[in-house]
PDB file of C-alpha atoms in Angstrom:
ATOM      1  CA  LEU A  15     -86.773-140.428 -33.459  1.00 67.00           C
ATOM      2  CA  GLY A  16     -86.277-143.738 -34.844  1.00 76.00           C
ATOM      3  CA  LEU A  17     -85.301-146.903 -32.810  1.00 77.00           C
ATOM      4  CA  GLY A  18     -84.111-149.880 -34.754  1.00 80.00           C
ATOM      5  CA  PRO A  19     -82.437-150.584 -38.236  1.00 77.00           C
ATOM      6  CA  LYS A  20     -81.924-147.530 -40.449  1.00 70.00           C
ATOM      7  CA  GLU A  21     -83.772-149.348 -43.385  1.00 71.00           C
ATOM      8  CA  ARG A  22     -86.715-149.498 -41.320  1.00 72.00           C
ATOM      9  CA  VAL A  23     -86.485-145.887 -39.522  1.00 68.00           C
ATOM     10  CA  GLY A  24     -84.200-144.153 -41.756  1.00 61.00           C
ATOM     11  CA  ASP A  25     -86.606-141.119 -42.609  1.00 61.00           C
ATOM     12  CA  ALA A  26     -86.607-140.123 -38.850  1.00 65.00           C
ATOM     13  CA  ASP A  27     -84.680-136.999 -37.720  1.00 66.00           C
ATOM     14  CA  LEU A  28     -82.473-139.225 -35.395  1.00 70.00           C
ATOM     15  CA  VAL A  29     -81.851-142.897 -35.815  1.00 75.00           C
ATOM     16  CA  LEU A  30     -80.669-145.085 -32.814  1.00 75.00           C
ATOM     17  CA  PRO A  31     -80.096-148.738 -32.637  1.00 78.00           C
ATOM     18  CA  SER A  32     -81.129-148.365 -29.057  1.00 79.00           C
ATOM     19  CA  LEU A  33     -81.355-145.874 -26.048  1.00 78.00           C
ATOM     20  CA  ASP A  34     -77.945-147.250 -24.637  1.00 81.00           C
ATOM     21  CA  GLY A  35     -75.931-143.954 -24.658  1.00 78.00           C
ATOM     22  CA  ALA A  36     -78.382-141.697 -25.902  1.00 76.00           C
ATOM     23  CA  LYS A  37     -78.349-138.045 -24.462  1.00 75.00           C
ATOM     24  CA  LEU A  38     -81.767-136.766 -23.466  1.00 74.00           C
ATOM     25  CA  ASP A  39     -80.786-133.325 -24.894  1.00 70.00           C
ATOM     26  CA  ASP A  40     -80.525-134.874 -28.368  1.00 64.00           C
ATOM     27  CA  ILE A  41     -83.599-136.910 -28.137  1.00 68.00           C
ATOM     28  CA  LEU A  42     -85.596-133.911 -26.841  1.00 64.00           C
ATOM     29  CA  HIS A  43     -84.330-131.454 -29.462  1.00 59.00           C
ATOM     30  CA  VAL A  44     -84.933-133.760 -32.377  1.00 60.00           C
ATOM     31  CA  ALA A  45     -87.985-135.346 -31.398  1.00 56.00           C
ATOM     32  CA  THR A  46     -90.024-132.557 -29.777  1.00 63.00           C
ATOM     33  CA  TRP A  47     -88.690-129.057 -30.373  1.00 79.00           C
ATOM     34  CA  ARG A  48     -88.831-128.157 -33.949  1.00 83.00           C
ATOM     35  CA  VAL A  49     -91.790-127.313 -36.209  1.00 90.00           C
ATOM     36  CA  ILE A  50     -90.296-127.481 -39.788  1.00 91.00           C
ATOM     37  CA  GLU A  51     -91.426-126.265 -43.249  1.00 93.00           C
ATOM     38  CA  ASN A  52     -89.308-127.724 -45.956  1.00 90.00           C
ATOM     39  CA  SER A  53     -90.823-125.972 -48.970  1.00 93.00           C
ATOM     40  CA  PHE A  54     -92.610-122.686 -49.449  1.00 95.00           C
ATOM     41  CA  ASP A  55     -96.143-122.926 -50.591  1.00 95.00           C
ATOM     42  CA  PRO A  56     -98.083-119.746 -51.127  1.00 95.00           C
ATOM     43  CA  SER A  57    -101.491-121.173 -51.117  1.00 95.00           C
ATOM     44  CA  GLN A  58    -100.624-122.273 -47.319  1.00 95.00           C
ATOM     45  CA  GLN A  59     -98.959-118.985 -46.169  1.00 95.00           C
ATOM     46  CA  HIS A  60    -101.840-117.733 -43.892  1.00 96.00           C
ATOM     47  CA  PHE A  61    -101.981-121.160 -42.274  1.00 95.00           C
ATOM     48  CA  ILE A  62     -98.012-121.315 -41.849  1.00 96.00           C
ATOM     49  CA  GLU A  63     -98.125-117.690 -40.496  1.00 97.00           C
ATOM     50  CA  THR A  64    -100.342-118.804 -37.715  1.00 97.00           C
ATOM     51  CA  ILE A  65     -97.998-121.894 -37.043  1.00 95.00           C
ATOM     52  CA  PHE A  66     -94.841-120.040 -36.918  1.00 97.00           C
ATOM     53  CA  THR A  67     -96.487-117.165 -34.598  1.00 97.00           C
ATOM     54  CA  ILE A  68     -93.993-116.023 -31.703  1.00 97.00           C
ATOM     55  CA  GLY A  69     -94.729-114.341 -28.531  1.00 97.00           C
ATOM     56  CA  ASN A  70     -93.392-113.445 -24.856  1.00 96.00           C
ATOM     57  CA  GLY A  71     -96.568-112.816 -22.994  1.00 95.00           C
ATOM     58  CA  LEU A  72     -96.396-109.052 -23.776  1.00 97.00           C
ATOM     59  CA  LEU A  73     -96.961-109.440 -27.423  1.00 97.00           C
ATOM     60  CA  GLY A  74     -97.477-112.277 -30.391  1.00 97.00           C
ATOM     61  CA  CYS A  75     -96.299-111.875 -33.839  1.00 98.00           C
ATOM     62  CA  ARG A  76     -97.382-113.956 -36.840  1.00 98.00           C
ATOM     63  CA  GLY A  77     -94.848-115.640 -38.901  1.00 98.00           C
ATOM     64  CA  THR A  78     -94.927-113.573 -41.993  1.00 98.00           C
ATOM     65  CA  LEU A  79     -91.805-112.955 -44.028  1.00 98.00           C
ATOM     66  CA  GLU A  80     -89.433-110.236 -43.010  1.00 98.00           C
ATOM     67  CA  GLU A  81     -89.186-108.698 -46.824  1.00 98.00           C
ATOM     68  CA  GLY A  82     -92.919-109.339 -47.104  1.00 97.00           C
ATOM     69  CA  TYR A  83     -95.118-111.427 -49.494  1.00 97.00           C
ATOM     70  CA  PRO A  84     -98.187-110.515 -51.498  1.00 95.00           C
ATOM     71  CA  ASP A  85    -101.410-110.985 -49.482  1.00 95.00           C
ATOM     72  CA  GLN A  86     -99.441-111.915 -46.355  1.00 96.00           C
ATOM     73  CA  TRP A  87    -101.425-111.331 -43.007  1.00 96.00           C
ATOM     74  CA  GLN A  88     -98.996-109.227 -41.047  1.00 97.00           C
ATOM     75  CA  ALA A  89     -99.825-108.655 -37.306  1.00 98.00           C
ATOM     76  CA  THR A  90     -98.163-107.849 -34.127  1.00 98.00           C
ATOM     77  CA  LEU A  91    -100.836-107.627 -31.041  1.00 97.00           C
ATOM     78  CA  VAL A  92     -99.615-106.097 -27.950  1.00 98.00           C
ATOM     79  CA  HIS A  93    -101.406-106.926 -24.397  1.00 96.00           C
ATOM     80  CA  GLY A  94    -103.881-104.103 -23.705  1.00 96.00           C
ATOM     81  CA  ILE A  95    -103.818-102.104 -26.905  1.00 97.00           C
ATOM     82  CA  TRP A  96    -107.248-102.250 -27.641  1.00 95.00           C
ATOM     83  CA  ASP A  97    -109.121 -99.855 -29.909  1.00 95.00           C
ATOM     84  CA  ASP A  98    -112.775 -99.322 -31.025  1.00 93.00           C
ATOM     85  CA  VAL A  99    -114.007-100.216 -34.521  1.00 89.00           C
ATOM     86  CA  PRO A 100    -116.938 -98.165 -35.829  1.00 76.00           C
ATOM     87  CA  LEU A 101    -119.592 -99.195 -34.981  1.00 63.00           C
ATOM     88  CA  VAL A 102    -119.768-102.254 -33.020  1.00 70.00           C
ATOM     89  CA  TYR A 103    -116.833-103.673 -31.074  1.00 85.00           C
ATOM     90  CA  THR A 104    -113.376-103.109 -29.754  1.00 92.00           C
ATOM     91  CA  GLU A 105    -110.290-105.134 -30.991  1.00 95.00           C
ATOM     92  CA  LEU A 106    -106.546-105.446 -30.452  1.00 96.00           C
ATOM     93  CA  ALA A 107    -104.850-102.844 -32.770  1.00 97.00           C
ATOM     94  CA  ASN A 108    -102.261-104.325 -34.891  1.00 97.00           C
ATOM     95  CA  THR A 109     -99.011-102.608 -34.025  1.00 98.00           C
ATOM     96  CA  PHE A 110     -95.975-101.616 -36.288  1.00 98.00           C
ATOM     97  CA  ASP A 111     -94.302-104.473 -37.979  1.00 98.00           C
ATOM     98  CA  TRP A 112     -90.839-104.716 -36.066  1.00 98.00           C
ATOM     99  CA  THR A 113     -89.694-107.620 -38.220  1.00 98.00           C
ATOM    100  CA  ALA A 114     -89.578-105.736 -41.494  1.00 98.00           C
ATOM    101  CA  VAL A 115     -86.189-106.352 -43.371  1.00 98.00           C
ATOM    102  CA  ASP A 116     -85.711-105.128 -47.045  1.00 98.00           C
ATOM    103  CA  ILE A 117     -82.755-107.010 -48.757  1.00 98.00           C
ATOM    104  CA  TRP A 118     -81.281-106.226 -52.554  1.00 98.00           C
ATOM    105  CA  VAL A 119     -78.921-108.438 -54.222  1.00 98.00           C
ATOM    106  CA  ASN A 120     -77.239-106.458 -56.922  1.00 97.00           C
ATOM    107  CA  ASP A 121     -80.117-104.010 -56.831  1.00 97.00           C
ATOM    108  CA  ARG A 122     -82.578-106.868 -57.136  1.00 97.00           C
ATOM    109  CA  PRO A 123     -85.183-106.894 -54.045  1.00 98.00           C
ATOM    110  CA  LEU A 124     -85.449-110.122 -52.436  1.00 98.00           C
ATOM    111  CA  ARG A 125     -88.803-111.750 -53.363  1.00 96.00           C
ATOM    112  CA  MET A 126     -89.703-115.375 -52.805  1.00 96.00           C
ATOM    113  CA  ASP A 127     -91.823-115.121 -55.871  1.00 96.00           C
ATOM    114  CA  LYS A 128     -89.100-113.842 -57.972  1.00 95.00           C
ATOM    115  CA  GLY A 129     -85.869-115.219 -59.074  1.00 96.00           C
ATOM    116  CA  THR A 130     -84.975-118.922 -58.034  1.00 97.00           C
ATOM    117  CA  VAL A 131     -85.336-120.368 -54.388  1.00 97.00           C
ATOM    118  CA  SER A 132     -83.527-123.233 -53.350  1.00 96.00           C
ATOM    119  CA  HIS A 133     -82.049-124.878 -50.230  1.00 94.00           C
ATOM    120  CA  TYR A 134     -85.206-123.647 -48.327  1.00 95.00           C
ATOM    121  CA  THR A 135     -86.249-124.561 -44.959  1.00 94.00           C
ATOM    122  CA  ARG A 136     -88.018-122.613 -42.028  1.00 96.00           C
ATOM    123  CA  TYR A 137     -88.605-123.695 -38.706  1.00 94.00           C
ATOM    124  CA  LEU A 138     -89.824-122.825 -35.147  1.00 96.00           C
ATOM    125  CA  ASP A 139     -87.580-123.956 -32.204  1.00 91.00           C
ATOM    126  CA  MET A 140     -90.160-124.368 -29.413  1.00 88.00           C
ATOM    127  CA  HIS A 141     -86.946-124.903 -26.991  1.00 85.00           C
ATOM    128  CA  THR A 142     -85.513-121.399 -27.762  1.00 91.00           C
ATOM    129  CA  GLY A 143     -88.460-119.443 -29.253  1.00 95.00           C
ATOM    130  CA  GLU A 144     -86.471-118.778 -32.156  1.00 96.00           C
ATOM    131  CA  LEU A 145     -88.090-118.787 -35.787  1.00 98.00           C
ATOM    132  CA  HIS A 146     -85.339-119.550 -38.459  1.00 96.00           C
ATOM    133  CA  ARG A 147     -85.459-119.235 -42.070  1.00 97.00           C
ATOM    134  CA  ARG A 148     -82.830-120.335 -44.578  1.00 96.00           C
ATOM    135  CA  LEU A 149     -82.618-120.324 -48.343  1.00 97.00           C
ATOM    136  CA  ARG A 150     -80.635-119.789 -51.334  1.00 97.00           C
ATOM    137  CA  TRP A 151     -81.845-117.009 -53.473  1.00 98.00           C
ATOM    138  CA  THR A 152     -80.619-116.424 -57.029  1.00 97.00           C
ATOM    139  CA  PRO A 153     -81.981-113.184 -58.547  1.00 96.00           C
ATOM    140  CA  ASP A 154     -82.547-112.933 -62.332  1.00 94.00           C
ATOM    141  CA  GLY A 155     -79.195-111.983 -63.840  1.00 92.00           C
ATOM    142  CA  ALA A 156     -77.354-112.060 -60.739  1.00 93.00           C
ATOM    143  CA  PRO A 157     -75.209-114.296 -58.493  1.00 95.00           C
ATOM    144  CA  ALA A 158     -76.781-116.441 -55.724  1.00 96.00           C
ATOM    145  CA  VAL A 159     -76.588-115.832 -52.075  1.00 98.00           C
ATOM    146  CA  ASP A 160     -77.331-118.024 -48.859  1.00 97.00           C
ATOM    147  CA  LEU A 161     -79.634-115.978 -46.512  1.00 98.00           C
ATOM    148  CA  HIS A 162     -80.376-116.860 -42.975  1.00 98.00           C
ATOM    149  CA  PHE A 163     -83.131-115.214 -40.937  1.00 98.00           C
ATOM    150  CA  THR A 164     -83.650-115.651 -37.180  1.00 98.00           C
ATOM    151  CA  ARG A 165     -86.010-113.748 -34.943  1.00 98.00           C
ATOM    152  CA  PHE A 166     -87.370-113.790 -31.290  1.00 98.00           C
ATOM    153  CA  ALA A 167     -89.252-112.046 -28.693  1.00 98.00           C
ATOM    154  CA  SER A 168     -87.232-112.138 -25.542  1.00 98.00           C
ATOM    155  CA  LEU A 169     -88.808-113.750 -22.375  1.00 96.00           C
ATOM    156  CA  ASP A 170     -86.142-112.100 -20.171  1.00 96.00           C
ATOM    157  CA  ASP A 171     -87.209-108.654 -21.346  1.00 97.00           C
ATOM    158  CA  PRO A 172     -90.402-108.730 -23.103  1.00 97.00           C
ATOM    159  CA  HIS A 173     -89.922-105.308 -24.431  1.00 98.00           C
ATOM    160  CA  ALA A 174     -86.866-106.481 -26.460  1.00 98.00           C
ATOM    161  CA  LEU A 175     -87.108-107.905 -29.962  1.00 98.00           C
ATOM    162  CA  VAL A 176     -84.357-109.113 -32.267  1.00 98.00           C
ATOM    163  CA  VAL A 177     -84.232-110.027 -36.102  1.00 98.00           C
ATOM    164  CA  ARG A 178     -80.761-111.400 -37.354  1.00 98.00           C
ATOM    165  CA  VAL A 179     -79.949-111.529 -41.049  1.00 98.00           C
ATOM    166  CA  GLN A 180     -77.008-113.223 -42.407  1.00 98.00           C
ATOM    167  CA  ALA A 181     -75.904-113.170 -46.139  1.00 98.00           C
ATOM    168  CA  VAL A 182     -73.152-115.086 -47.545  1.00 97.00           C
ATOM    169  CA  ALA A 183     -71.802-114.977 -51.025  1.00 97.00           C
ATOM    170  CA  LEU A 184     -71.204-117.958 -52.890  1.00 96.00           C
ATOM    171  CA  ASP A 185     -69.193-118.294 -56.177  1.00 95.00           C
ATOM    172  CA  GLU A 186     -69.320-114.445 -57.400  1.00 97.00           C
ATOM    173  CA  PRO A 187     -68.778-111.150 -55.550  1.00 97.00           C
ATOM    174  CA  VAL A 188     -72.191-109.655 -54.909  1.00 97.00           C
ATOM    175  CA  GLN A 189     -73.424-106.367 -53.463  1.00 97.00           C
ATOM    176  CA  VAL A 190     -75.943-106.661 -50.730  1.00 98.00           C
ATOM    177  CA  ARG A 191     -78.077-103.917 -49.269  1.00 98.00           C
ATOM    178  CA  ILE A 192     -80.091-104.304 -46.121  1.00 98.00           C
ATOM    179  CA  ARG A 193     -82.582-102.074 -44.847  1.00 98.00           C
ATOM    180  CA  PRO A 194     -83.958-103.092 -41.385  1.00 98.00           C
ATOM    181  CA  ARG A 195     -86.963-100.593 -40.441  1.00 98.00           C
ATOM    182  CA  ILE A 196     -89.996-100.258 -38.274  1.00 98.00           C
ATOM    183  CA  ASP A 197     -93.137-100.455 -40.569  1.00 98.00           C
ATOM    184  CA  GLY A 198     -95.973 -98.320 -39.370  1.00 98.00           C
ATOM    185  CA  HIS A 199     -98.035 -99.126 -42.532  1.00 97.00           C
ATOM    186  CA  VAL A 200    -100.223-101.772 -40.609  1.00 97.00           C
ATOM    187  CA  GLU A 201    -104.015-102.242 -40.425  1.00 96.00           C
ATOM    188  CA  ASN A 202    -106.776-104.754 -39.161  1.00 95.00           C
ATOM    189  CA  GLU A 203    -108.254-106.151 -42.444  1.00 91.00           C
ATOM    190  CA  GLY A 204    -108.784-102.586 -43.777  1.00 91.00           C
ATOM    191  CA  VAL A 205    -109.298-100.765 -40.408  1.00 93.00           C
ATOM    192  CA  LEU A 206    -106.650 -98.052 -39.509  1.00 94.00           C
ATOM    193  CA  HIS A 207    -105.881 -97.679 -35.918  1.00 96.00           C
ATOM    194  CA  TRP A 208    -102.998 -95.378 -35.725  1.00 97.00           C
ATOM    195  CA  ARG A 209    -102.937 -91.383 -35.962  1.00 95.00           C
ATOM    196  CA  HIS A 210    -100.420 -88.665 -34.863  1.00 94.00           C
ATOM    197  CA  MET A 211     -97.643 -90.765 -36.014  1.00 96.00           C
ATOM    198  CA  GLU A 212     -94.142 -89.273 -35.451  1.00 98.00           C
ATOM    199  CA  GLN A 213     -90.598 -90.562 -36.353  1.00 98.00           C
ATOM    200  CA  TRP A 214     -87.135 -89.540 -35.814  1.00 98.00           C
ATOM    201  CA  GLU A 215     -83.585 -90.415 -35.288  1.00 98.00           C
ATOM    202  CA  GLU A 216     -81.301 -90.009 -32.313  1.00 98.00           C
ATOM    203  CA  HIS A 217     -77.713 -91.187 -31.402  1.00 97.00           C
ATOM    204  CA  GLY A 218     -78.125 -94.042 -33.855  1.00 97.00           C
ATOM    205  CA  THR A 219     -81.651 -95.060 -32.786  1.00 98.00           C
ATOM    206  CA  ALA A 220     -84.845 -94.647 -35.138  1.00 98.00           C
ATOM    207  CA  PHE A 221     -88.048 -94.277 -33.413  1.00 98.00           C
ATOM    208  CA  LEU A 222     -91.665 -94.480 -34.306  1.00 98.00           C
ATOM    209  CA  GLN A 223     -94.495 -93.353 -32.169  1.00 98.00           C
ATOM    210  CA  ALA A 224     -98.184 -93.106 -32.457  1.00 98.00           C
ATOM    211  CA  HIS A 225    -101.755 -93.151 -30.684  1.00 98.00           C
ATOM    212  CA  THR A 226    -104.726 -95.378 -31.365  1.00 97.00           C
ATOM    213  CA  ARG A 227    -107.371 -93.479 -33.088  1.00 94.00           C
ATOM    214  CA  HIS A 228    -110.367 -93.754 -30.574  1.00 93.00           C
ATOM    215  CA  ASP A 229    -108.965 -95.113 -27.360  1.00 94.00           C
ATOM    216  CA  ASP A 230    -105.638 -92.974 -27.517  1.00 96.00           C
ATOM    217  CA  HIS A 231    -103.271 -95.716 -26.338  1.00 97.00           C
ATOM    218  CA  GLU A 232     -99.640 -94.723 -27.110  1.00 98.00           C
ATOM    219  CA  VAL A 233     -97.009 -97.154 -28.449  1.00 98.00           C
ATOM    220  CA  ILE A 234     -93.482 -96.385 -29.193  1.00 98.00           C
ATOM    221  CA  GLU A 235     -90.930 -98.473 -30.860  1.00 98.00           C
ATOM    222  CA  ALA A 236     -86.963 -97.750 -31.198  1.00 98.00           C
ATOM    223  CA  LEU A 237     -84.419 -99.744 -33.492  1.00 98.00           C
ATOM    224  CA  ARG A 238     -80.584 -99.831 -33.587  1.00 98.00           C
ATOM    225  CA  VAL A 239     -78.481-102.212 -35.529  1.00 98.00           C
ATOM    226  CA  THR A 240     -75.311-104.007 -34.999  1.00 98.00           C
ATOM    227  CA  GLN A 241     -73.183-105.916 -37.610  1.00 98.00           C
ATOM    228  CA  GLU A 242     -70.646-108.602 -38.238  1.00 97.00           C
ATOM    229  CA  GLY A 243     -68.072-109.733 -41.144  1.00 97.00           C
ATOM    230  CA  LEU A 244     -68.393-106.351 -42.649  1.00 96.00           C
ATOM    231  CA  GLN A 245     -68.843-102.641 -41.036  1.00 95.00           C
ATOM    232  CA  ALA A 246     -70.747-100.770 -43.688  1.00 97.00           C
ATOM    233  CA  GLU A 247     -71.810 -97.199 -43.111  1.00 98.00           C
ATOM    234  CA  VAL A 248     -75.388 -97.166 -41.284  1.00 98.00           C
ATOM    235  CA  VAL A 249     -77.443 -94.541 -43.100  1.00 98.00           C
ATOM    236  CA  TYR A 250     -80.768 -93.386 -41.376  1.00 98.00           C
ATOM    237  CA  SER A 251     -83.714 -93.994 -43.693  1.00 98.00           C
ATOM    238  CA  ASP A 252     -86.555 -91.406 -43.308  1.00 98.00           C
ATOM    239  CA  SER A 253     -89.234 -93.343 -45.208  1.00 96.00           C
ATOM    240  CA  PRO A 254     -92.833 -91.953 -44.209  1.00 96.00           C
ATOM    241  CA  ARG A 255     -94.344 -94.255 -41.523  1.00 97.00           C
ATOM    242  CA  ALA A 256     -91.263 -96.601 -41.812  1.00 98.00           C
ATOM    243  CA  PRO A 257     -87.922 -95.307 -40.370  1.00 98.00           C
ATOM    244  CA  GLY A 258     -84.974 -97.362 -40.441  1.00 98.00           C
ATOM    245  CA  PHE A 259     -81.395 -97.641 -41.562  1.00 98.00           C
ATOM    246  CA  VAL A 260     -79.739 -98.615 -44.927  1.00 98.00           C
ATOM    247  CA  LEU A 261     -76.485-100.550 -44.828  1.00 98.00           C
ATOM    248  CA  GLU A 262     -74.516-101.709 -48.037  1.00 98.00           C
ATOM    249  CA  GLY A 263     -71.685-103.741 -48.636  1.00 97.00           C
ATOM    250  CA  ASN A 264     -69.758-105.910 -51.431  1.00 97.00           C
ATOM    251  CA  LEU A 265     -69.253-109.606 -50.328  1.00 98.00           C
ATOM    252  CA  GLN A 266     -66.333-111.678 -51.762  1.00 97.00           C
ATOM    253  CA  PRO A 267     -67.216-115.444 -52.379  1.00 97.00           C
ATOM    254  CA  GLY A 268     -67.406-117.168 -49.225  1.00 96.00           C
ATOM    255  CA  GLN A 269     -67.576-113.988 -47.112  1.00 97.00           C
ATOM    256  CA  SER A 270     -70.519-113.551 -44.553  1.00 97.00           C
ATOM    257  CA  TRP A 271     -72.236-110.539 -43.211  1.00 98.00           C
ATOM    258  CA  THR A 272     -74.433-110.403 -40.389  1.00 98.00           C
ATOM    259  CA  VAL A 273     -76.795-107.560 -39.335  1.00 98.00           C
ATOM    260  CA  ASP A 274     -78.760-107.535 -36.104  1.00 98.00           C
ATOM    261  CA  LYS A 275     -81.733-105.634 -35.676  1.00 98.00           C
ATOM    262  CA  PHE A 276     -82.722-104.781 -32.209  1.00 98.00           C
ATOM    263  CA  VAL A 277     -86.317-103.376 -31.162  1.00 98.00           C
ATOM    264  CA  ALA A 278     -87.633-102.081 -28.145  1.00 98.00           C
ATOM    265  CA  ILE A 279     -91.448-101.522 -27.828  1.00 98.00           C
ATOM    266  CA  TYR A 280     -93.165 -99.557 -24.897  1.00 98.00           C
ATOM    267  CA  THR A 281     -96.895 -98.587 -24.402  1.00 98.00           C
ATOM    268  CA  ASP A 282     -98.840 -96.760 -22.001  1.00 95.00           C
ATOM    269  CA  ARG A 283    -100.336 -99.888 -20.636  1.00 89.00           C
TER     270      ARG A 283
END
């Protein structure tokens, strides 16, 4: 927040000549509520993953990328889900990655280290608890698309988790394929805590269930999807330890497509 002449405080997010007529909501929103990353630096990714952690009292989730990135430290830790580590201690077991979403543009998989990334910003809104990421991605040999990711862990219902993905075609038609999934390929720095993993689909909902290896805690997650802008066919994807759905659509220039991923998580605690 900058008070005074623009030439003196022009770099502020909100510039006001004085507080006369200023609205408190605008001041609070700009001045205090957003933690912003304006460029992606792989050398800082572990630090940024920590800064962009979200939670709701039941669980905490590190701010890793939905599509993944080499050497990221993905973690979702749930209250009370402990498991022994041979031979010396007990730790919170990293539970399934509920944020996972794979995206292909003209059959090129989205990767922040592939193609060209521009118009990038990521921010944590401390007022709403939402983590946002926006970028323009140009795959090698394919048209550019704008992508907007949003995720949050509900405070109203701590068992409810949401990821939203919006894709917008720019100057050329593009084919976009989206696979929201629950990823059970998780670990605690090399320690595997999950066994007896089962997965299935029922009435448009995908499930993943497992028990911890030593303390026998049980976790189950369920996934459903909705969409706006297109109504693509929703096909169940029975990938081992990563059930989900595949949706595929063709976007015309200027057309947007939003896929919402709703996840429910329950434990025996």
